[in-house]
Coordinates of C-alpha atoms and ligand atoms in Angstrom, one line a residue:
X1 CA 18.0 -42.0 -21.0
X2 CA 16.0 -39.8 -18.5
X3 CA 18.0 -37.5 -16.2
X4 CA 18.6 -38.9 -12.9
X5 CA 18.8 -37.5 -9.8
X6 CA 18.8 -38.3 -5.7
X7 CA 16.3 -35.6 -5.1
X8 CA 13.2 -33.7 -7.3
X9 CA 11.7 -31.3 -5.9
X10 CA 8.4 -30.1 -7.4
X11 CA 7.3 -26.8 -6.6
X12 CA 10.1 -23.9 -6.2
X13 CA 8.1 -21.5 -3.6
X14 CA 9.6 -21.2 0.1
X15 CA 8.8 -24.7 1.0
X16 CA 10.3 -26.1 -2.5
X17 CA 13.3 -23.8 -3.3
X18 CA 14.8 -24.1 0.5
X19 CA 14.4 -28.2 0.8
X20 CA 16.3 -28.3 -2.9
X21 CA 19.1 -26.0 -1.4
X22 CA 19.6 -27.7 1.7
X23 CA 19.5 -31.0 -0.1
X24 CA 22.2 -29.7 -2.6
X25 CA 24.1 -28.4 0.5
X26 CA 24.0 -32.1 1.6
X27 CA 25.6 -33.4 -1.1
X28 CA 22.5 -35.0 -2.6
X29 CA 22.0 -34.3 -6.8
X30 CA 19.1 -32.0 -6.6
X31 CA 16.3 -30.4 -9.2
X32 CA 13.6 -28.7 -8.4
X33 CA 10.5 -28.5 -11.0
X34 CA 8.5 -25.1 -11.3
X35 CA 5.4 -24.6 -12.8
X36 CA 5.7 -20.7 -13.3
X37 CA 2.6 -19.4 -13.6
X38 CA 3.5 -16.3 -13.1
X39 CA 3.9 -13.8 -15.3
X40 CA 7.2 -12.6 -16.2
X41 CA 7.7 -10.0 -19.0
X42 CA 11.2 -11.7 -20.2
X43 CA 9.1 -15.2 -20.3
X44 CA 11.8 -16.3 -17.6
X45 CA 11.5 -19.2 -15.1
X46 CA 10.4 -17.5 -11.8
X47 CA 10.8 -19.2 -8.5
X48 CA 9.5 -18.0 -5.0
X49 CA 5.9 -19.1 -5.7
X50 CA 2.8 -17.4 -4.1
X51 CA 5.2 -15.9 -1.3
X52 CA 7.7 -13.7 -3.8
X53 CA 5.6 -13.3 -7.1
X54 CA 1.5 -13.1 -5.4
X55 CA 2.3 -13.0 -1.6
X56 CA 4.1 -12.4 1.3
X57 CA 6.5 -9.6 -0.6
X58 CA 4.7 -7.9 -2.6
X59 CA 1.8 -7.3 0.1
X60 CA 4.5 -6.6 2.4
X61 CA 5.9 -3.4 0.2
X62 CA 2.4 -2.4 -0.6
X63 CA 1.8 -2.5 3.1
X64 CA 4.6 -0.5 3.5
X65 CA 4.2 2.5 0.9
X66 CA 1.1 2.8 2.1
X67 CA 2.0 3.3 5.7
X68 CA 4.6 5.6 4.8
X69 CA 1.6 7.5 2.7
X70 CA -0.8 7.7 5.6
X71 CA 1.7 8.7 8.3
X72 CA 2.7 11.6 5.7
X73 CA -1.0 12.6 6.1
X74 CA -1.6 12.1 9.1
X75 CA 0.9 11.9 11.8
X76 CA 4.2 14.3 10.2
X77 CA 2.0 17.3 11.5
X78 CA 1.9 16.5 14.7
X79 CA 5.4 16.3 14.7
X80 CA 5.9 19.9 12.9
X81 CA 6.7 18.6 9.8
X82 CA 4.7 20.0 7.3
X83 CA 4.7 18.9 3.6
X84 CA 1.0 19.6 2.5
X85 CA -1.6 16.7 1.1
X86 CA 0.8 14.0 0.1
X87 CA -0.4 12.2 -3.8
X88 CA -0.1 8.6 -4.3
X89 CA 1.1 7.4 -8.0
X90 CA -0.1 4.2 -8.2
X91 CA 1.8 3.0 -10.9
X92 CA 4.8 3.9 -9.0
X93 CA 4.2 2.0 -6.3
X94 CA 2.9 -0.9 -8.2
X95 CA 6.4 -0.7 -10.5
X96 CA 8.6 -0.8 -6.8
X97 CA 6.7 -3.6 -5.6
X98 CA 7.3 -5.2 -8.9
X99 CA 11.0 -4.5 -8.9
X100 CA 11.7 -6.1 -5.4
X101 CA 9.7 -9.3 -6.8
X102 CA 12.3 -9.4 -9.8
X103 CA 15.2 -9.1 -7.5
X104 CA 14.5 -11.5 -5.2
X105 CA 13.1 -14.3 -7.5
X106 CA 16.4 -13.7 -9.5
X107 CA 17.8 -14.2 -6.5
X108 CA 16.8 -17.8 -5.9
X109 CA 18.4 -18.5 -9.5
X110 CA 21.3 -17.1 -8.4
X111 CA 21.3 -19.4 -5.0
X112 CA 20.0 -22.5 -7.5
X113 CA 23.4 -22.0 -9.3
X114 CA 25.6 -21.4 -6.3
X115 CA 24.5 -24.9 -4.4
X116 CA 24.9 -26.5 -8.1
X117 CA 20.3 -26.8 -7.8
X118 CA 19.1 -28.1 -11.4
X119 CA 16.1 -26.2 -12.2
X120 CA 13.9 -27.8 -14.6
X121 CA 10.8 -25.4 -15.7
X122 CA 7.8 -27.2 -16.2
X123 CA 4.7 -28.8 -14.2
X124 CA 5.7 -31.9 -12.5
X125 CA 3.4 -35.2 -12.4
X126 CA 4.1 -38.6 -10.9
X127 CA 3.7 -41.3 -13.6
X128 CA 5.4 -44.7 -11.8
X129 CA 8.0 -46.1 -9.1
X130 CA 10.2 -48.1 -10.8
X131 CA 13.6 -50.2 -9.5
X132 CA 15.5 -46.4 -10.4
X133 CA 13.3 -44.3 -8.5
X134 CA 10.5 -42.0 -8.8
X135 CA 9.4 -41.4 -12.3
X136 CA 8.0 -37.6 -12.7
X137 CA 6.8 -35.8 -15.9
X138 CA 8.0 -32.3 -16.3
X139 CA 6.9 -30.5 -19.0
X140 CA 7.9 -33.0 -21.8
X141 CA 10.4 -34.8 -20.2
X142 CA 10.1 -37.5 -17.7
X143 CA 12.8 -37.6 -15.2
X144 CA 14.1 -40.2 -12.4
X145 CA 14.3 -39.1 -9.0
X146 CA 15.2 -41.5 -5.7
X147 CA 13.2 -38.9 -3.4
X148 CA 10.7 -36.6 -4.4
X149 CA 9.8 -33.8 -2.4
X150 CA 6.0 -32.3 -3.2
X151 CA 6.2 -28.5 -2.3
X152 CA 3.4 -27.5 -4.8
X153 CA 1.5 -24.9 -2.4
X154 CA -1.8 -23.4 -2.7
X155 CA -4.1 -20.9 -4.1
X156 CA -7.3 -18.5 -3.7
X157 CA -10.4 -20.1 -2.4
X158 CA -13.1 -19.2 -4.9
X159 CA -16.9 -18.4 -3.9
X160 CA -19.2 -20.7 -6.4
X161 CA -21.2 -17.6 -8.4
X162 CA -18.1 -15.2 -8.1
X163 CA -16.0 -15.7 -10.9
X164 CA -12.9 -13.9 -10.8
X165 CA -11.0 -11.7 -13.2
X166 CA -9.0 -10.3 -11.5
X167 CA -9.6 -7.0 -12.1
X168 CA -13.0 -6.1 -10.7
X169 CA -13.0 -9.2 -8.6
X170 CA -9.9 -10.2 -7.2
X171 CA -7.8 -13.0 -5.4
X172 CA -4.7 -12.2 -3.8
X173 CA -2.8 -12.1 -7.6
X174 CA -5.2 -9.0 -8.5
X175 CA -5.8 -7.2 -5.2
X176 CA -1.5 -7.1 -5.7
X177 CA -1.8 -5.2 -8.9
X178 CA -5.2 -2.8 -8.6
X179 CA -4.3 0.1 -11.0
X180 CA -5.9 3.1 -9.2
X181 CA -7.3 3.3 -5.8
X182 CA -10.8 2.4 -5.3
X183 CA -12.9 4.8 -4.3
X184 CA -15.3 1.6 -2.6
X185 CA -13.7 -1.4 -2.2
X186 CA -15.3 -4.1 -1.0
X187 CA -14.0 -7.7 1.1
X188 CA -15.1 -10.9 1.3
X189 CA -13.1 -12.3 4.6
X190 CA -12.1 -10.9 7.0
X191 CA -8.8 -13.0 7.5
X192 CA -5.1 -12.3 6.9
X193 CA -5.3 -10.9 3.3
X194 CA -8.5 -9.3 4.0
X195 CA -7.2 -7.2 6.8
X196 CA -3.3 -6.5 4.9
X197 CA -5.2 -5.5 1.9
X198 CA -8.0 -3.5 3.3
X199 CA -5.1 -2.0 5.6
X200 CA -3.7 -0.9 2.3
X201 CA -6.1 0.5 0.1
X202 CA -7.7 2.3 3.2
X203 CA -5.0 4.1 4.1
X204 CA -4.5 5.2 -0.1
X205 CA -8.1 6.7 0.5
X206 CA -10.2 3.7 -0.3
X207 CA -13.8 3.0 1.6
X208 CA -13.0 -0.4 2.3
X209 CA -15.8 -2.2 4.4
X210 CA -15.1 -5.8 5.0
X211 CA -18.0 -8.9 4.8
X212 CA -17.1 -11.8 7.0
X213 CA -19.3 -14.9 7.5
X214 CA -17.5 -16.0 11.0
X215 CA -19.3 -14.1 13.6
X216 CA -16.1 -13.4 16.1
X217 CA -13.6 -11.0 14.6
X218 CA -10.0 -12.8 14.1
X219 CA -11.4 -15.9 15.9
X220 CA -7.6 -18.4 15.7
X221 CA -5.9 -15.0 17.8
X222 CA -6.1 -14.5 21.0
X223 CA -9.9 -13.0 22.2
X224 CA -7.8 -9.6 24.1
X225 CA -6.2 -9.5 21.1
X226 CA -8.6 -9.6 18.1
X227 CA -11.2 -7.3 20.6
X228 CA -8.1 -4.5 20.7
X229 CA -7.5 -4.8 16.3
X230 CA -11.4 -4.7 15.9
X231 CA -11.2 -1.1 18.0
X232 CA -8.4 0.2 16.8
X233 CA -9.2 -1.1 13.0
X234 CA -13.1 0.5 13.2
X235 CA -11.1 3.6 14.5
X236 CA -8.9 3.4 11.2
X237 CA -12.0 3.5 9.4
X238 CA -12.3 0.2 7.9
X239 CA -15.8 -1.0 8.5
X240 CA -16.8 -4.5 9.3
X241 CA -19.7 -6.6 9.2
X242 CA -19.6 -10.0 11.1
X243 CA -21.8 -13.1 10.5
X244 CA -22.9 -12.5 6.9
X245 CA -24.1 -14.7 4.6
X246 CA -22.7 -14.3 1.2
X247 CA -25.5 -14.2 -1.7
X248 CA -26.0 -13.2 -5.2
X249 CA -22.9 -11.3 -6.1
X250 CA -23.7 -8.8 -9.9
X251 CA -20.3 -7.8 -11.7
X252 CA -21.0 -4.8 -13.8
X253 CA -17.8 -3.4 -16.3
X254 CA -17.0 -0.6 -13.5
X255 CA -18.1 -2.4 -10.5
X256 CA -19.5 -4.9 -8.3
X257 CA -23.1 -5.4 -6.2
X258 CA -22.9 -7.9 -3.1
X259 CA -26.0 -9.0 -1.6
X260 CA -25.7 -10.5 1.6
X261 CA -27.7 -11.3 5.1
X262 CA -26.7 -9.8 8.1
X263 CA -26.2 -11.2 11.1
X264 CA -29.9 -10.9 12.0
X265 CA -31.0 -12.1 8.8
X266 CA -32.1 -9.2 7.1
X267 CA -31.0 -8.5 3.2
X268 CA -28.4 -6.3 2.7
X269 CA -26.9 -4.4 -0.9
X270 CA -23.4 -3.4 -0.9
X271 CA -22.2 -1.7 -3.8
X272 CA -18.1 -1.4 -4.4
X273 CA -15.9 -0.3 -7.5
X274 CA -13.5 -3.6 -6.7
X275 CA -14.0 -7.0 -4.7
X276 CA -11.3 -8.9 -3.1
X277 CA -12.2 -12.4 -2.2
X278 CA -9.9 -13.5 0.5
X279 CA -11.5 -16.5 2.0
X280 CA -8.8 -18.9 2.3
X281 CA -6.7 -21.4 -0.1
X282 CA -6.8 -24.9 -1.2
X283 CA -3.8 -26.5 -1.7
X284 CA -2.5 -27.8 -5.3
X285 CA -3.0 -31.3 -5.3
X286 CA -4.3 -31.4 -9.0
X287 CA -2.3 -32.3 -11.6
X288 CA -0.1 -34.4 -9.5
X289 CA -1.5 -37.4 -10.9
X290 CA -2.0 -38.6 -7.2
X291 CA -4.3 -41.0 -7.3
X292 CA -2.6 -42.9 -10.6
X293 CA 0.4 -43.4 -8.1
X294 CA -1.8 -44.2 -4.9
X295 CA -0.6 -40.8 -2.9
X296 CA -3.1 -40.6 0.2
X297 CA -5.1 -37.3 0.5
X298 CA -7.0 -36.0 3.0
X299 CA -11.0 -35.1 3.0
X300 CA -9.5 -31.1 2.4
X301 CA -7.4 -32.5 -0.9
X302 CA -4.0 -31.9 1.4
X303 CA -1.4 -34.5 1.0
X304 CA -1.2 -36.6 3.8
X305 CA 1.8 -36.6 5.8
X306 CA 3.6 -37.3 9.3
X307 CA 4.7 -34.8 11.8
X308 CA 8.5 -35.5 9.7
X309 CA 6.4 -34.5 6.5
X310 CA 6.5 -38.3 5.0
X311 CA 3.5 -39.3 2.7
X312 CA 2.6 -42.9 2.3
X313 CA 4.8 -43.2 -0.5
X314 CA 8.5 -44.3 0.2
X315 CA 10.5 -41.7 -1.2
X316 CA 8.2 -39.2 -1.5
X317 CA 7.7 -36.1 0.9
X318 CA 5.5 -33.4 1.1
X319 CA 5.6 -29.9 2.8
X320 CA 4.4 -26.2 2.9
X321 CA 1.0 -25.1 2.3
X322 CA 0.2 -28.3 -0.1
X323 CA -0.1 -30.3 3.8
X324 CA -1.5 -29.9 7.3
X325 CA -1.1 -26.8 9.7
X326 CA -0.6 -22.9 8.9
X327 CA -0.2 -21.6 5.8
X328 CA 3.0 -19.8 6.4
X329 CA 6.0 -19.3 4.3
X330 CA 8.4 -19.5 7.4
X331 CA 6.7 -22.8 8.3
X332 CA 7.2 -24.4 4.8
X333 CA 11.0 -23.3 4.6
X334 CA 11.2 -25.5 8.0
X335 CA 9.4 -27.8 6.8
X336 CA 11.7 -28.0 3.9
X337 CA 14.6 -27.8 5.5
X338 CA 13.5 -30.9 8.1
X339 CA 13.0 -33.2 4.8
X340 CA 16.2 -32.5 3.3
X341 CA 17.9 -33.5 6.6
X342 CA 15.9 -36.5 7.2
X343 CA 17.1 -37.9 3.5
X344 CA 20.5 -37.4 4.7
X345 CA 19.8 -39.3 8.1
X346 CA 19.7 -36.2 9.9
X347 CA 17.4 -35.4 12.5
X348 CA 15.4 -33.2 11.1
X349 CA 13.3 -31.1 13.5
X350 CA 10.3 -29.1 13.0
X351 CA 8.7 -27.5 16.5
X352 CA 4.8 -26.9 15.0
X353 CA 4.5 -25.4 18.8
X354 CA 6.6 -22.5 18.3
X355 CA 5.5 -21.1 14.6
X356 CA 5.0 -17.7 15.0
X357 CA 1.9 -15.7 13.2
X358 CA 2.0 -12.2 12.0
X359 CA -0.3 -9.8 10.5
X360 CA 1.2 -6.8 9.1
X361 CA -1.0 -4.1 9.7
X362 CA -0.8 -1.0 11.7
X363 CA -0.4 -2.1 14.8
X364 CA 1.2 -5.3 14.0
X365 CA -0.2 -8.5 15.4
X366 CA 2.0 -11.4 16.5
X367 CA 1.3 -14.3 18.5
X368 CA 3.2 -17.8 19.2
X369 CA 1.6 -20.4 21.0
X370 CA -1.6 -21.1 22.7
X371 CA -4.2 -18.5 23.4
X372 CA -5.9 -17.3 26.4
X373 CA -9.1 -19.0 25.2
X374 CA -7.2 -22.8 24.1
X375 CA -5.6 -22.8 27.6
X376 CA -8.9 -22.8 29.2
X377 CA -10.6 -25.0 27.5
X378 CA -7.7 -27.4 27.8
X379 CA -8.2 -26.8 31.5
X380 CA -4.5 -25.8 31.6
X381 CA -3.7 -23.9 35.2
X382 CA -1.8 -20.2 34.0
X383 CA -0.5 -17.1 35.0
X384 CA -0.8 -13.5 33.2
X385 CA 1.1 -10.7 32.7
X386 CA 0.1 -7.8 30.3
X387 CA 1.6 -4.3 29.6
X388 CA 0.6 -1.8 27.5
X389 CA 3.2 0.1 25.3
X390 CA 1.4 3.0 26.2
X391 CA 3.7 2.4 29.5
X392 CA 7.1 2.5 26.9
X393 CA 9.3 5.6 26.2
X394 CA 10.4 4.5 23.2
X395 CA 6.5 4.0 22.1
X396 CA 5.8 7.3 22.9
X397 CA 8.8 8.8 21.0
X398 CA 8.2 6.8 17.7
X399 CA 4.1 7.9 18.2
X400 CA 2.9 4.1 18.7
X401 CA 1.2 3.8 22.1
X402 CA -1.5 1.2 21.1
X403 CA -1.2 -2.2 21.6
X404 CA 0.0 -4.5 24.6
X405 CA 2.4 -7.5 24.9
X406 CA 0.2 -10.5 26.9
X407 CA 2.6 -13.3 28.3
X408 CA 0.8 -16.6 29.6
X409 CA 2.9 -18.8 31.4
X410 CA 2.1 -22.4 33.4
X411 CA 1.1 -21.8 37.1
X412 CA 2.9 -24.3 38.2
X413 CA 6.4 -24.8 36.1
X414 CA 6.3 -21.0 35.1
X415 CA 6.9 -22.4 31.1
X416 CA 5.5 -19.4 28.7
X417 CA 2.6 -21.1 27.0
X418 CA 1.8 -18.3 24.8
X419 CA 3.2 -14.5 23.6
X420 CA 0.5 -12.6 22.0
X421 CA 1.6 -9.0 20.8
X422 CA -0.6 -6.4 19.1
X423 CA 1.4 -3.0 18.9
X424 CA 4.5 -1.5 16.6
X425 CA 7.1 -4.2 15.5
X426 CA 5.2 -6.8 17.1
X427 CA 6.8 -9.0 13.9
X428 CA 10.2 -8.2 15.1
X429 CA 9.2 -8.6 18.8
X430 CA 7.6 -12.1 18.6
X431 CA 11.6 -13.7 17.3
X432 CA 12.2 -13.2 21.2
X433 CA 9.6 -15.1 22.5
X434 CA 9.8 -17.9 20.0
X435 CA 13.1 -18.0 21.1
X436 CA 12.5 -18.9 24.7
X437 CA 9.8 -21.3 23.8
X438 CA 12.2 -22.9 21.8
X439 CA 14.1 -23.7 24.8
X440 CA 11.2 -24.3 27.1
X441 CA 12.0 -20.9 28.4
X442 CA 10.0 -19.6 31.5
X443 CA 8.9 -16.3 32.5
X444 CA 11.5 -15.8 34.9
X445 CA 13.8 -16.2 31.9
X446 CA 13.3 -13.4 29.9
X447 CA 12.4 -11.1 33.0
X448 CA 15.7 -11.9 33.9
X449 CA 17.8 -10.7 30.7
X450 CA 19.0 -7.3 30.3
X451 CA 16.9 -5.1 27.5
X452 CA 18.2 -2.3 26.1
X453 CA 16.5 1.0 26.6
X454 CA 15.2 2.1 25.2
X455 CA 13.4 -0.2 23.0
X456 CA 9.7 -1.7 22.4
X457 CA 11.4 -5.2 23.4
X458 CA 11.0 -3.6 27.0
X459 CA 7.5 -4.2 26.7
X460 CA 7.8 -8.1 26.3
X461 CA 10.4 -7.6 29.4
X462 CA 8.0 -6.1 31.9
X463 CA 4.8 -8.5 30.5
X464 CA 7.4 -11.2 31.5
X465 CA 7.7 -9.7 35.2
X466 CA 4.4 -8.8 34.8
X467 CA 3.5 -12.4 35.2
X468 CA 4.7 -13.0 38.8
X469 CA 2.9 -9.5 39.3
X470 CA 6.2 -7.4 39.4
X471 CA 6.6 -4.8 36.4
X472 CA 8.9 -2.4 36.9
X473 CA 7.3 0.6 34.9
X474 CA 3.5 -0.3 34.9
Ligands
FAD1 P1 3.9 -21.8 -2.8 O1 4.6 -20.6 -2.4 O2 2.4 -21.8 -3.2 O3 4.7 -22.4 -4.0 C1 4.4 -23.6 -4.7 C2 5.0 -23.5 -6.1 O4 4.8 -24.7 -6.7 C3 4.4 -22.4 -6.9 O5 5.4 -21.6 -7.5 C4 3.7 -23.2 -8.0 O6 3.7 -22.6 -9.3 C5 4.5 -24.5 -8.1 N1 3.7 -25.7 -8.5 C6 2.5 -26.0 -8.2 N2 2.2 -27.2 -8.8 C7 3.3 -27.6 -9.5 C8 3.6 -28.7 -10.2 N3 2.7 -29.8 -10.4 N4 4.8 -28.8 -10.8 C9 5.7 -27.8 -10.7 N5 5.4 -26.7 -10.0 C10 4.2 -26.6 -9.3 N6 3.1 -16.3 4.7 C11 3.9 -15.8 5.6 O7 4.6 -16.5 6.3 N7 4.1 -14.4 5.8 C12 3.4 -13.5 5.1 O8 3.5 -12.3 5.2 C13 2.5 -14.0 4.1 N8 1.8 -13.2 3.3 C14 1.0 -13.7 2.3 C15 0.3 -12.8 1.6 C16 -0.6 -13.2 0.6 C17 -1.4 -12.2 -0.2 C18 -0.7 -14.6 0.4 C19 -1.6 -15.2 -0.7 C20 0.0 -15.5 1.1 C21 0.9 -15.1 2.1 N9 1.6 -15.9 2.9 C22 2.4 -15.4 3.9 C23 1.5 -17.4 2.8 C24 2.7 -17.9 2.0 O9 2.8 -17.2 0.7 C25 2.6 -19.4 1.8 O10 2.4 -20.0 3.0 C26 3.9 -19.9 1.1 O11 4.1 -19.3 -0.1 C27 3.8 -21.5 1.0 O12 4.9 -21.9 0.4 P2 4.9 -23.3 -0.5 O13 6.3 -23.5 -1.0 O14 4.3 -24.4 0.3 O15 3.9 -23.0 -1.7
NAI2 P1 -7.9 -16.7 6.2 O1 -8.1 -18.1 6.4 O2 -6.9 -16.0 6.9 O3 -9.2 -15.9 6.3 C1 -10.4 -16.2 5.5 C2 -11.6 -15.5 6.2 O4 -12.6 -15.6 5.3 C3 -12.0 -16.2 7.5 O5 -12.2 -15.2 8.5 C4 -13.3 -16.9 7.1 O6 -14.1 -17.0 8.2 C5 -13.8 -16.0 6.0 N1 -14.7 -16.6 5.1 C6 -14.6 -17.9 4.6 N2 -15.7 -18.1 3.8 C7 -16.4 -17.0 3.8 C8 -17.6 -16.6 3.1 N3 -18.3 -17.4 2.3 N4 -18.1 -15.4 3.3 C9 -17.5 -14.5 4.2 N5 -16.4 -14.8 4.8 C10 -15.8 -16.0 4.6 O7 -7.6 -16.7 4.6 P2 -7.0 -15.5 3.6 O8 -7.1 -14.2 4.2 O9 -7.6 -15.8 2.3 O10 -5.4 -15.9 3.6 C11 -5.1 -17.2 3.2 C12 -3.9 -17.7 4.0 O11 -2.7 -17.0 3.5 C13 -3.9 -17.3 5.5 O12 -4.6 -18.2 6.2 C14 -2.4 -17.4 5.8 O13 -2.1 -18.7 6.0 C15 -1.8 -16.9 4.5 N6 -1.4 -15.4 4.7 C16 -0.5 -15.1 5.6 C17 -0.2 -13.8 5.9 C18 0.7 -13.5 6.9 O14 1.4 -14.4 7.5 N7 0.9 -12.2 7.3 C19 -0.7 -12.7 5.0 C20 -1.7 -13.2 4.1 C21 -2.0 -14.5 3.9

C-alpha cells in the first residue's frame, strides 16, 4: 500500500521546508519531497534549496569576507591600524562558505526530525486524484497525500547562444564557487545577483564591469535611490554599461568575448576571464507533470495561484518563487507558513504590501513599499522626509556616512507608503519600518518612539520627523 499522508510537500527550500514544519506543528502527518540537486560530498539529502545550498547564504558569506577583505585594505589605515596588503585564499573562503551551507541544511534535518517531518528524497510528480487524495511520484515510489503543497522554486535564466558550464560562464551555482579571482570578470544583468557578485569579486581585486539591457540603473527601487548606488557603485569601481544589446558571446578554454551594442547602437567587444549571467529565474514547473493533472499555469510557466496561494486544484497549493510576486526567500517562508494555516482552518495571512527587499552590498539597499515614482503615477497625494546618515554620530564613528533613509507618507492620513534606505545596516533598519506598515503605522508613529543613541535607527527616526518638516539633527 502507498504511504499516506495529510500533507506532501514537494520542494524542501524556504518556501517548502517551513509550510512542512508548520503543518507538522499543526498536527497534520507531513512529508516533504526534495529533489537534491545539489551536490553533497556524503551523497546526503540536502534541503534549503537555492536559498542555503546556491543562494541567499552562501552569497551572503562571500559578501561578507569580502567586505571584511576590502575594509582591511582600505579603510583600517585610516583608523591607525596598520597590517600591510592583506591576501585572499580563495579556497579558504570558498571552504567557510561551504561549511555554514552544511550546517544549516543539517540543520533543517534536524528541525524535519524534531516536528516528526517525513522527508522523502526524490523528485516529486503528480500522477492522479483519486477518492484517497493526491497521488504523487517520488523517486520510485508513488505516495498519497490529502494536500499537496508545490514549493519547487526556480532557477538561472539562460541567454539562448550562452551555454553555461559553470566555470567560465556562470549562473548563480558557479559564480558561488569561482576558484581564483578573476582578473576581468564580466556581467550580464545588472540586477540583484549581478550587483552582490560583482560587489564581491571587485572588492577581491576583480575588474568587474557589468552589461545590462534595461536602460535605468535598478529600475523596481526607488529613482533617489538607484541614482545614489549607481554613484557610489561607479565610485567603487565597478563599471556599468546601460541599454546594451546582448550579441554573439565566444567561450575560449581561459576566457570569454561578449559582443554587444551600446546604447547608441554601435558594436562593442568585451573581453573577461569569467561571465556571470544573472538575468533573472524561471520557475520549476517542469517535471511536475502539470498538464497530465490539469494544474493552470501562467503565460511565464508560474503556477497559478490566489492571493491565499490556492491553484485550481482542490488540495493542491503552491508558493515561493515557483508563483507570482518577488523572488524572495522571506516571502516564500510566509507564504508557506499562510498555507499550512489555511489547511488547518486558520487564517492564514500573507501582507504582499509589506515584503521588504534587500541588496547586500556596501551600502546596503532596503526598501518596503511603494516608491517615489509608483506613488506618482498612481496620482497618490504624499509627503517626504529624507536624512542623510552623513547627519548620524554613530555613522561617522563606524566610517559609513553614505546613504540616506527616505520616508513617504500619505498627505492626508499621514500612513508611511514607502521606507526606502540606502546606507550601512539598511537590512537591519528596514524590520522597523515593515513593522509600522504592518500596523498601518504613520509617520507620527515612529517619530514619536524613543531611539537609542546612538544608533543608525536614528536615521529612520528623524526621516520620520523629517516628514512633517521637523528633524531634530538635520
Ligand atoms: P527554492 O529555494 O528554489 O527551493 C525549491 C526546492 O525544490 C529546491 O531544493 C529544488 O531542488 C526542489 N525541487 C524542484 N522541483 C522538485 C520536484 N519536482 N520534486 C522535489 N523537489 C523539487 N532571497 C532573499 O530573500 N534574500 C537573499 O539574500 C537572496 N539571495 C539570493 C542569492 C542568489 C544568488 C539567488 C540565486 C537567490 C537569492 N534569493 C534571495 C532568492 C531565494 O533564494 C529564493 O527566493 C528562495 O530560495 C525561494 O524559495 P522556494 O522554496 O520557493 O524555492
Ligand atoms: P534580477 O531580476 O534581479 O535582475 C536581472 C537583470 O538582468 C535585470 O536588470 C534585467 O534588466 C537584466 N537583463 C535581463 N535580460 C538581459 C539581457 N538579455 N541582457 C542584459 N541584461 C539583461 O535577476 P537576478 O539578478 O538574476 O536575480 C534573480 C532573483 O533572485 C532576483 O530577482 C531576486 O528575486 C533573487 N535574489 C535576491 C537577492 C536578495 O534578496 N538580496 C539576492 C540575489 C537574488
Amino acid at each position: 500500500m502507498s504511504k499516506q499522508f495529510d500533507v506532501l510537500v514537494v520542494g524542501g527550500g524556504p518556501g517548502g521546508y517551513v509550510a512542512a514544519i508548520r503543518a507538522a506543528q499543526l498536527g497534520f502527518k507531513t512529508a516533504c519531497c526534495e529533489s537534491n540537486p545539489y551536490a553533497d560530498p556524503k551523497g546526503e539529502p540536502r534541503l534549503g534549496g537555492t536559498c542555503l545550498n546556491v543562494g541567499c547564504i552562501p552569497s551572503k558569506a562571500l559578501l561578507h569576507t569580502s567586505h571584511l577583505f576590502e575594509e582591511a585594505g582600505h579603510s583600517f589605515a585610516a583608523q591607525g591600524i596598520n597590517v600591510g596588503t592583506p591576501k585572499i585564499d580563495v579556497s579558504k573562503m570558498m571552504a567557510r562558505k561551504s561549511s555554514i551551507v552544511d550546517q544549516l541544511t543539517g540543520g533543517i534535518k534536524g528541525l524535519f526530525k524534531k516536528n516528526k517531518v517525513t522527508l522523502l528524497n526524490g523528485h516529486g510528480s503528480f500522477v492522479a486524484k483519486t477518492p484517497e487524495g493526491w497521488q504523487v511520484k517520488v523517486g520510485e515510489e508513488v505516495v498519497v497525500a490529502q494536500q499537496v503543497i508545490v514549493a519547487t522554486g526556480s532557477t538561472a535564466r539562460h541567454l539562448p547562444g550562452i551555454p553555461v558550464d559553470n566555470k567560465v560562464v556562470c549562473d548563480n551555482v558557479g559564480a558561488l564557487d569561482i576558484d581564483s579571482v578573476p582578473k576581468k570578470l564580466a556581467i550580464i544583468g545588472a540586477g540583484v545577483i549581478g550587483l552582490e557578485m560583482g560587489s564581491v569579486w571587485r572588492r577581491l581585486g576583480s575588474e568587474v564591469t557589468i552589461l545590462e539591457a534595461m536602460p535605468d540603473f535598478l529600475a523596481a527601487a526607488d529613482q533617489d535611490v538607484a541614482k545614489e548606488a549607481q554613484k557610489l557603485f561607479a565610485k567603487q569601481g565597478l563599471k556599468f554599461e546601460l541599454g546594451v544589446t546582448i550579441g554573439e558571446v565566444k567561450i575560449a578554454k581561459k576566457g570569454v568575448s561578449i559582443a554587444y551594442k551600446d546604447k547608441s547602437g554601435a558594436d562593442q567587444k568585451l573581453d573577461a576571464d569569467r561571465l556571470i549571467v544573472s538575468v533573472g529565474r524561471v520557475p520549476n514547473t517542469d517535471g511536475l507533470n502539470a498538464e497530465a493533472v490539469g494544474l493552470k499555469l501562467n503565460e511565464r510557466s508560474q503556477i497559478e495561484v490566489d492571493d491565499h496561494c490556492r491553484t485550481n486544484l482542490p488540495g493542491v497549493w503552491a508558493v515561493g518563487d515557483v508563483v507570482r510576486g518577488p523572488m524572495l526567500a522571506h516571502k516564500a517562508m510566509e507564504e508557506g507558513v499562510m498555507v499550512a494555516e489555511l489547511i488547518a482552518g486558520q487564517a492564514g495571512h500573507c501582507n504582499f504590501d509589506t515584503v521588504p527587499w534587500v541588496i547586500y552590498t556596501s551600502p546596503e539597499i532596503a526598501w518596503v513599499g511603494k516608491t517615489e515614482q509608483q506613488l506618482k503615477a498612481e496620482g497618490v497625494a504624499y509627503k517626504a522626509g529624507k536624512i542623510p546618515f552623513l547627519a548620524n554620530g554613530r555613522a561617522l564613528g563606524m566610517g559609513e556616512p553614505s546613504g540616506f533613509v527616505k520616508m513617504l507618507a500619505d498627505a492626508n492620513t499621514d500612513r508611511i507608503l514607502g521606507v526606502h534606505i540606502i546606507g550601512a545596516n539598511a537590512s537591519e533598519l528596514i524590520a522597523e519600518a515593515v513593522v509600522a506598515m504592518e500596523f498601518a503605522g504613520s509617520s507620527e508613529d515612529l517619530a514619536r518612539i524613543c531611539h537609542a543613541h546612538p544608533t543608525l535607527s536614528e536615521v529612520v527616526h528623524e526621516a520620520a520627523l523629517a516628514v512633517d518638516k521637523r528633524p531634530l539633527h538635520f
